[in-house]
Short mmCIF file of C-alpha atoms and ligand atoms in Angstrom, two decimals:
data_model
loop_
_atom_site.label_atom_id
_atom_site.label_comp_id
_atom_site.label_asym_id
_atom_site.label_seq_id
_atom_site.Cartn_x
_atom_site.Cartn_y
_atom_site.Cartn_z
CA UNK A 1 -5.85 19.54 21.70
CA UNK A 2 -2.92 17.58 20.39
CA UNK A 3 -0.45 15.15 22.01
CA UNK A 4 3.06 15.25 21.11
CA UNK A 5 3.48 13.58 17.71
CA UNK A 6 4.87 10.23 17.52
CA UNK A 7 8.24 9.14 16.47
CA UNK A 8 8.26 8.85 13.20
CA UNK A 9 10.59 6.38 10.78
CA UNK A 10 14.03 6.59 11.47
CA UNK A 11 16.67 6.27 8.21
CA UNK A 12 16.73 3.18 6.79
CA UNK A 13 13.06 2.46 8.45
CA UNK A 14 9.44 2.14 7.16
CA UNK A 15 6.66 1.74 9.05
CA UNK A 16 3.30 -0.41 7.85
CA UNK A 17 0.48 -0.34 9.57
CA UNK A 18 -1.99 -3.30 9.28
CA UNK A 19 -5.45 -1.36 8.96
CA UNK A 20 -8.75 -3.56 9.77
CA UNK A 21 -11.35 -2.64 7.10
CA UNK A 22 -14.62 -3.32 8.50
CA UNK A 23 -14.37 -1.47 12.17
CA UNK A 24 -17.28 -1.21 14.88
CA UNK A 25 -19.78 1.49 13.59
CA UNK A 26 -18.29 4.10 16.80
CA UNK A 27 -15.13 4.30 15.06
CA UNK A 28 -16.50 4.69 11.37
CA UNK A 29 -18.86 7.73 12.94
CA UNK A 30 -15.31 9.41 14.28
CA UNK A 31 -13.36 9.11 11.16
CA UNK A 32 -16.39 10.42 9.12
CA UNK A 33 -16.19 14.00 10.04
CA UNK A 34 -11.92 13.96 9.53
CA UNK A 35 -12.62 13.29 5.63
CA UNK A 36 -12.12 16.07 3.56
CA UNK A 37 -15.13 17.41 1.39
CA UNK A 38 -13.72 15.65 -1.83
CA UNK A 39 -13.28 12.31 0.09
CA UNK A 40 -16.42 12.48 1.27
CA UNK A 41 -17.90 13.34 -1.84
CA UNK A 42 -15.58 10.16 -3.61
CA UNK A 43 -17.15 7.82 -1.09
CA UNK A 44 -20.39 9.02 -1.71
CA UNK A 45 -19.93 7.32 -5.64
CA UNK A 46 -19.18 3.86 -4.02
CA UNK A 47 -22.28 1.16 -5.10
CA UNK A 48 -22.49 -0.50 -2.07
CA UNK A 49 -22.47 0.03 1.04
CA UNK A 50 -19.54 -1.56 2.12
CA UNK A 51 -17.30 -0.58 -0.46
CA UNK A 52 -18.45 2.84 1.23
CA UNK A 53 -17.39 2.55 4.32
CA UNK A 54 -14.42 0.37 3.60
CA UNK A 55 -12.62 3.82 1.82
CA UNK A 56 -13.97 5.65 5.03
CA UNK A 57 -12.38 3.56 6.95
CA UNK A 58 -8.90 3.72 5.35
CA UNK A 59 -9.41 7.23 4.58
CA UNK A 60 -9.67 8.14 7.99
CA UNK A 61 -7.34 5.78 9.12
CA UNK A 62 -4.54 6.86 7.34
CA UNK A 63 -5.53 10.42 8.19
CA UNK A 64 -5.72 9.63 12.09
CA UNK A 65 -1.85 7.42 11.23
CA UNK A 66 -0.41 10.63 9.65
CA UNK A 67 -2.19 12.74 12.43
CA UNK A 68 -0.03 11.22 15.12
CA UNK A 69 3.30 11.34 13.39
CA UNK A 70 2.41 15.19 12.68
CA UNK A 71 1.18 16.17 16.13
CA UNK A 72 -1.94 17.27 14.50
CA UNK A 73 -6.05 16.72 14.16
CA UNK A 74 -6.97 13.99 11.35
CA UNK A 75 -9.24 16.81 9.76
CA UNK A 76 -5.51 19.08 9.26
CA UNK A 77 -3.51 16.46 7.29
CA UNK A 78 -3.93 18.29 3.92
CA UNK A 79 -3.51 15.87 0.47
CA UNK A 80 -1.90 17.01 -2.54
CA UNK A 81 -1.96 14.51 -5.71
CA UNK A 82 1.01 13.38 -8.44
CA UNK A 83 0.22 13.31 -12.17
CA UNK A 84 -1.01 9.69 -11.74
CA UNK A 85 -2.96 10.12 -8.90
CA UNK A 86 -0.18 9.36 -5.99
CA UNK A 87 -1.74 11.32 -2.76
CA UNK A 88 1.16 12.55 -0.68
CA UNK A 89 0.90 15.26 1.78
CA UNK A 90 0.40 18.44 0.77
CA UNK A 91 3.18 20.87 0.76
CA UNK A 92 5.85 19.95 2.81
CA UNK A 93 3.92 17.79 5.00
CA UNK A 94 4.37 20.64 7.99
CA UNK A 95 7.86 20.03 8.08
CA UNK A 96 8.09 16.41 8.72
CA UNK A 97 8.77 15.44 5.50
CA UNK A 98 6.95 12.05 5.52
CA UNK A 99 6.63 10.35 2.54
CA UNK A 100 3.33 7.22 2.68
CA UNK A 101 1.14 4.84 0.35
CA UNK A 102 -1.79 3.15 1.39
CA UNK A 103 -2.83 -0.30 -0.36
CA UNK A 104 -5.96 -1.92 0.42
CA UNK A 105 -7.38 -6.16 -0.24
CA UNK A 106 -11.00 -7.07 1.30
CA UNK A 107 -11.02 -6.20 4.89
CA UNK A 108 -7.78 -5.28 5.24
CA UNK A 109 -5.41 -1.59 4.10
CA UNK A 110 -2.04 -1.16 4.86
CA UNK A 111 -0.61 2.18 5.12
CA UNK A 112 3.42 2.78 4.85
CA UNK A 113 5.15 5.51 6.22
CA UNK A 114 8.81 6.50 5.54
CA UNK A 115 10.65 9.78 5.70
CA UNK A 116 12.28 12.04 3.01
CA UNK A 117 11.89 9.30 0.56
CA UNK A 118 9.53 7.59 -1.85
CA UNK A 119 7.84 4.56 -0.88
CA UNK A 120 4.90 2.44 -2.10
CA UNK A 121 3.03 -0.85 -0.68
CA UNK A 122 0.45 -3.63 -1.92
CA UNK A 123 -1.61 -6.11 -0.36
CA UNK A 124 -3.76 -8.95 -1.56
CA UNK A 125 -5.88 -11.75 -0.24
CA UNK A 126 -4.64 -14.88 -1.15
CA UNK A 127 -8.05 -16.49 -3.63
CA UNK A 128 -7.54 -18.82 -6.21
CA UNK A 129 -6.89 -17.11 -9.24
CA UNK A 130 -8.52 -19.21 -11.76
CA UNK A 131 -6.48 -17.32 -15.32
CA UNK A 132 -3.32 -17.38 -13.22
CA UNK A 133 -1.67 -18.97 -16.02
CA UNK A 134 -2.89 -16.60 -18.40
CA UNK A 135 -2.76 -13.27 -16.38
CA UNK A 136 0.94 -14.12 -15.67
CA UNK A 137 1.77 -15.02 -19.64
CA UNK A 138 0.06 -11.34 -20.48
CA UNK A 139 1.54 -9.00 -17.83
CA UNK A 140 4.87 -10.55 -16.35
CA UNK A 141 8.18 -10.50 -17.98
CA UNK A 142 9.63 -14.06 -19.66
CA UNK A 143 11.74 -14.16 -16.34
CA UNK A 144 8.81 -13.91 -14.08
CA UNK A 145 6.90 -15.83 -15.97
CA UNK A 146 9.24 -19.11 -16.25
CA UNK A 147 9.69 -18.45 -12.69
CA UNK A 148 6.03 -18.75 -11.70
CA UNK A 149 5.94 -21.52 -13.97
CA UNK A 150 8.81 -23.65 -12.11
CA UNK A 151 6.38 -23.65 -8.82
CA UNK A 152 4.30 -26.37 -8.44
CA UNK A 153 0.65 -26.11 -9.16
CA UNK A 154 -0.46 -26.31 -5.31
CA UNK A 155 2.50 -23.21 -4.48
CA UNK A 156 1.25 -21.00 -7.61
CA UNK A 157 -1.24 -18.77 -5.61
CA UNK A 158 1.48 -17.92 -3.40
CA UNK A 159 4.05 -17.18 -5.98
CA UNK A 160 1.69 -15.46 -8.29
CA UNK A 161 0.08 -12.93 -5.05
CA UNK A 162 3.97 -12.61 -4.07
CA UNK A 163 4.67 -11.86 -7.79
CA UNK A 164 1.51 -9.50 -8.01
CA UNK A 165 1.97 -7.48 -4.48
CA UNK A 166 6.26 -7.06 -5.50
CA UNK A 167 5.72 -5.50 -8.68
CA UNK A 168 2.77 -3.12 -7.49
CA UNK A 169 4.50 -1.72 -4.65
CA UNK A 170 7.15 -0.88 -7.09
CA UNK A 171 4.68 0.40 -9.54
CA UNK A 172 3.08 2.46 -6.18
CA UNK A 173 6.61 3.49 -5.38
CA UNK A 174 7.47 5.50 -8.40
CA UNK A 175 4.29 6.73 -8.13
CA UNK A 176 3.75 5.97 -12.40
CA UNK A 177 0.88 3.11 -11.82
CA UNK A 178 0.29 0.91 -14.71
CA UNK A 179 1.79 3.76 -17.11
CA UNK A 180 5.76 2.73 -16.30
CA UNK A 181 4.84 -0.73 -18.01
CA UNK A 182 4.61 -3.98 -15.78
CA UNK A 183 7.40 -5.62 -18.23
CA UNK A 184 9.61 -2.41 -17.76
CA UNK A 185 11.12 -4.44 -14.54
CA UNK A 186 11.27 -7.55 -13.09
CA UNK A 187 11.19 -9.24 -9.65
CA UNK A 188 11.43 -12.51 -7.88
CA UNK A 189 8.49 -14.44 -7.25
CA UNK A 190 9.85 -17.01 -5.27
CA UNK A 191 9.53 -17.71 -1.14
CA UNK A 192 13.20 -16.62 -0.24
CA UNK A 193 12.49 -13.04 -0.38
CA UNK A 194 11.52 -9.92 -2.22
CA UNK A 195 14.12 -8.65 -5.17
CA UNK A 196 14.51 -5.89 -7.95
CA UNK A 197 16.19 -7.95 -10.59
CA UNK A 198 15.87 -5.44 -13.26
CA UNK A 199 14.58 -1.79 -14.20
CA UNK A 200 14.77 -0.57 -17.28
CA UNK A 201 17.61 -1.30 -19.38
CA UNK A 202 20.11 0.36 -16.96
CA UNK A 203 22.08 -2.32 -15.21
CA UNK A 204 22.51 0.00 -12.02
CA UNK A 205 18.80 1.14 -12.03
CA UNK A 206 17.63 -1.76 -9.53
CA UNK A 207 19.96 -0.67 -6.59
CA UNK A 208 18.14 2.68 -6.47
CA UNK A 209 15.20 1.19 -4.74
CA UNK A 210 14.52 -1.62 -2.02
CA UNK A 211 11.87 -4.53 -2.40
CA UNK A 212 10.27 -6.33 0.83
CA UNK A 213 7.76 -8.67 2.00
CA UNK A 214 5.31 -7.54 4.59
CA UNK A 215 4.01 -9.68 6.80
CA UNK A 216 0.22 -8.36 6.71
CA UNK A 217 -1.03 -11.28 8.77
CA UNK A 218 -2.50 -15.03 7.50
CA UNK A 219 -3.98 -15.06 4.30
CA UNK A 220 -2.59 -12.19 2.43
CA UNK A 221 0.49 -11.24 0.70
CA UNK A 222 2.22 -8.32 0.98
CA UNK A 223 5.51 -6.01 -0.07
CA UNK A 224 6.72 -2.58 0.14
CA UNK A 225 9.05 -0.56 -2.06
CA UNK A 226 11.58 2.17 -1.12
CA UNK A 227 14.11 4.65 -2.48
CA UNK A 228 17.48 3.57 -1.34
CA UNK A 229 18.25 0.82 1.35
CA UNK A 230 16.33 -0.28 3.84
CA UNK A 231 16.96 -1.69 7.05
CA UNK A 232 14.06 -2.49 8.63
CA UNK A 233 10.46 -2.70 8.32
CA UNK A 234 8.13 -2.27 11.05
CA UNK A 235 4.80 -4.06 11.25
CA UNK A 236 2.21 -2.28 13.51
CA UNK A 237 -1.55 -2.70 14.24
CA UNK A 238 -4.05 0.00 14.30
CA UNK A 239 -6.05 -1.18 17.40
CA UNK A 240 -9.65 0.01 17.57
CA UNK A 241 -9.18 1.18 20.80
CA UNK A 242 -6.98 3.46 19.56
CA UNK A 243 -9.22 4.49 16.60
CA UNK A 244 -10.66 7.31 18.49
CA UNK A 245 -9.56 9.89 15.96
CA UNK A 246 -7.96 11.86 18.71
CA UNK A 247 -4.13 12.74 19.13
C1 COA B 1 -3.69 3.11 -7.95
C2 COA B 1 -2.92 1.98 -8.55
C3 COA B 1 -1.45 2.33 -8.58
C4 COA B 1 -3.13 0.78 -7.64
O1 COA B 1 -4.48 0.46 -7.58
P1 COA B 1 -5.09 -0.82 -6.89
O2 COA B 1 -4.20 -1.98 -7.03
O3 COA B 1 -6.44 -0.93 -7.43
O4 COA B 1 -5.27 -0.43 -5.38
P2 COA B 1 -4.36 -0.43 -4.07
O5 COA B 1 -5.26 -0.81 -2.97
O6 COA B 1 -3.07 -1.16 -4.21
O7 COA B 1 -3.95 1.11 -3.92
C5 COA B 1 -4.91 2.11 -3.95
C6 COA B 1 -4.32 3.29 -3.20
O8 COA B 1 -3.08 3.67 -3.79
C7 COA B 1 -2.92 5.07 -3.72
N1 COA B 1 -2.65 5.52 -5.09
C8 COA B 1 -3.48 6.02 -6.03
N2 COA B 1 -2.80 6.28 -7.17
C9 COA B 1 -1.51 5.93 -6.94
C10 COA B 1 -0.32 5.96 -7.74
N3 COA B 1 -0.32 6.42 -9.01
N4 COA B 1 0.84 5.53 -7.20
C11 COA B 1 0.86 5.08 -5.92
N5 COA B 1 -0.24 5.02 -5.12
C12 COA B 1 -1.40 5.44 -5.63
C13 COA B 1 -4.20 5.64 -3.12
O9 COA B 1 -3.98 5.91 -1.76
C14 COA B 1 -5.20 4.50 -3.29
O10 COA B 1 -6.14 4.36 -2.25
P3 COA B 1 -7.27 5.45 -1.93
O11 COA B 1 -7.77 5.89 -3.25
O12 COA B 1 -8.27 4.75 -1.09
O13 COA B 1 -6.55 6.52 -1.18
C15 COA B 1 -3.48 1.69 -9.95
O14 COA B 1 -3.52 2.84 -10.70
C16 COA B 1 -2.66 0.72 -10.74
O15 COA B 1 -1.79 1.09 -11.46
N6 COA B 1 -2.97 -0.53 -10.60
C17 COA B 1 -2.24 -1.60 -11.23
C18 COA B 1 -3.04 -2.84 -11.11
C19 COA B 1 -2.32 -3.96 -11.80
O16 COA B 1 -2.71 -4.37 -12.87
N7 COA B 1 -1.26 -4.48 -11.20
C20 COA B 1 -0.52 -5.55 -11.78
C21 COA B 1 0.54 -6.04 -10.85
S1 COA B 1 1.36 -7.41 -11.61
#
């Protein structure tokens, strides 16, 4: 049986829900059986243990998240894949035309959920970085790079995990990964607030798409991407006593 399916993001909305990684064994036993034969099969090739049931648990989180907004069972939400390996939902997602990216850090995934548009998130525990300097001099632009720079040594985890989470959710949202080129565009790295500076060598190319923080809770850094503008962003928790799988 299925409830009615929950409201899903209105226009100019996304939702992110902050899912715990390392749930009560009950919960991990219901999401199990939702997991389609190749996800089970991918979390079969984990090494240990808890990497294992860390995917199961995000797997079949996001499928019992997607469930709800669908009105369906977790085991129906069907997966198709882009050219870089982008799941979306297969077909026209039943009509509902929900668009989502999941991100995961440690113990902790977030999954985003907007509607007729592209969007794509990132997450990271905050841990001292200890080739900050370096990782930032190889794979951020000159901008970014003078800008991490300008921080103070005791802010530079923050600015580089801000830094790192902003221009993966914008890798996430076009869907492209590492193959659009992390100096192909550029964003702030700074406390005030997530920007698109610069995408490509179009100067109207970074008003196409929207750049936030998340607030994913102490000790991580967060930011989601959209297509078009974007009004507000909706932080939710996947309880576990709402992890029954059911809808
Ligand atoms: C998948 C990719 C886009 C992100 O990988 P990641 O950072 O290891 O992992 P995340 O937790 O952020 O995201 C993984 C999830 O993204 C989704 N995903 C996979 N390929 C994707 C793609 N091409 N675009 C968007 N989302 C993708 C999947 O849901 C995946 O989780 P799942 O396999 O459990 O379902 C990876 O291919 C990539 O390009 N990584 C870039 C890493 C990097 O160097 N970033 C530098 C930032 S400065």
């Amino acid at each position: 049986m299925t409830a009615d399916p929950t409201p899903g993001p209105g226009p100019g909305e996304v939702h992110v829900w902050r899912v715990p990684l390392d749930p009560p064994e009950p919960a991990l036993a219901v999401y199990e059986p939702t997991l389609s034969a190749d996800e089970r099969a991918r979390a079969d090739r984990f090494r240990t243990g808890v990497l294992r049931r860390r995917f199961v648990a995000g797997r079949g989180a996001l499928r019992a998240i997607l469930a709800t907004y669908l009105g369906v069972a977790p085991g129906r939400v069907a997966f198709a894949y882009g050219d870089h390996g982008k799941p979306r939902l297969d077909g026209d997602g039943l009509g509902s035309r929900l668009e989502f990216n999941l991100a995961h850090s440690h113990d902790l995934a977030l999954c985003a959920v907007a509607r007729g548009r592209a969007v794509g998130v990132d997450v990271e525990k905050l841990r001292p970085v200890t080739e900050a300097v370096r990782i930032v001099g190889r794979y951020f632009t000159p901008g970014e790079q003078a800008e991490f720079l300008s921080h103070p040594e005791p802010d530079r985890v923050a600015a580089f995990f801000r830094g790192w989470t902003r221009k993966e959710a914008f890798l996430k949202v076009t869907g492209l990964g590492l193959s659009a080129g992390l100096d192909s565009f550029e964003v702030t790295l700074g406390a005030g607030g997530a920007a698109l500076l610069r995408v490509g060598d179009d100067p109207a190319a970074a008003g196409r798409w929207t750049l936030r923080d998340v607030d994913a809770g102490p000790g991580f850094a967060a930011a989601v991407a959209v297509e078009g503008e974007l009004a507000r962003v909706t932080v939710r928790d996947r309880e576990p006593e709402n992890r029954s799988g059911k809808v």
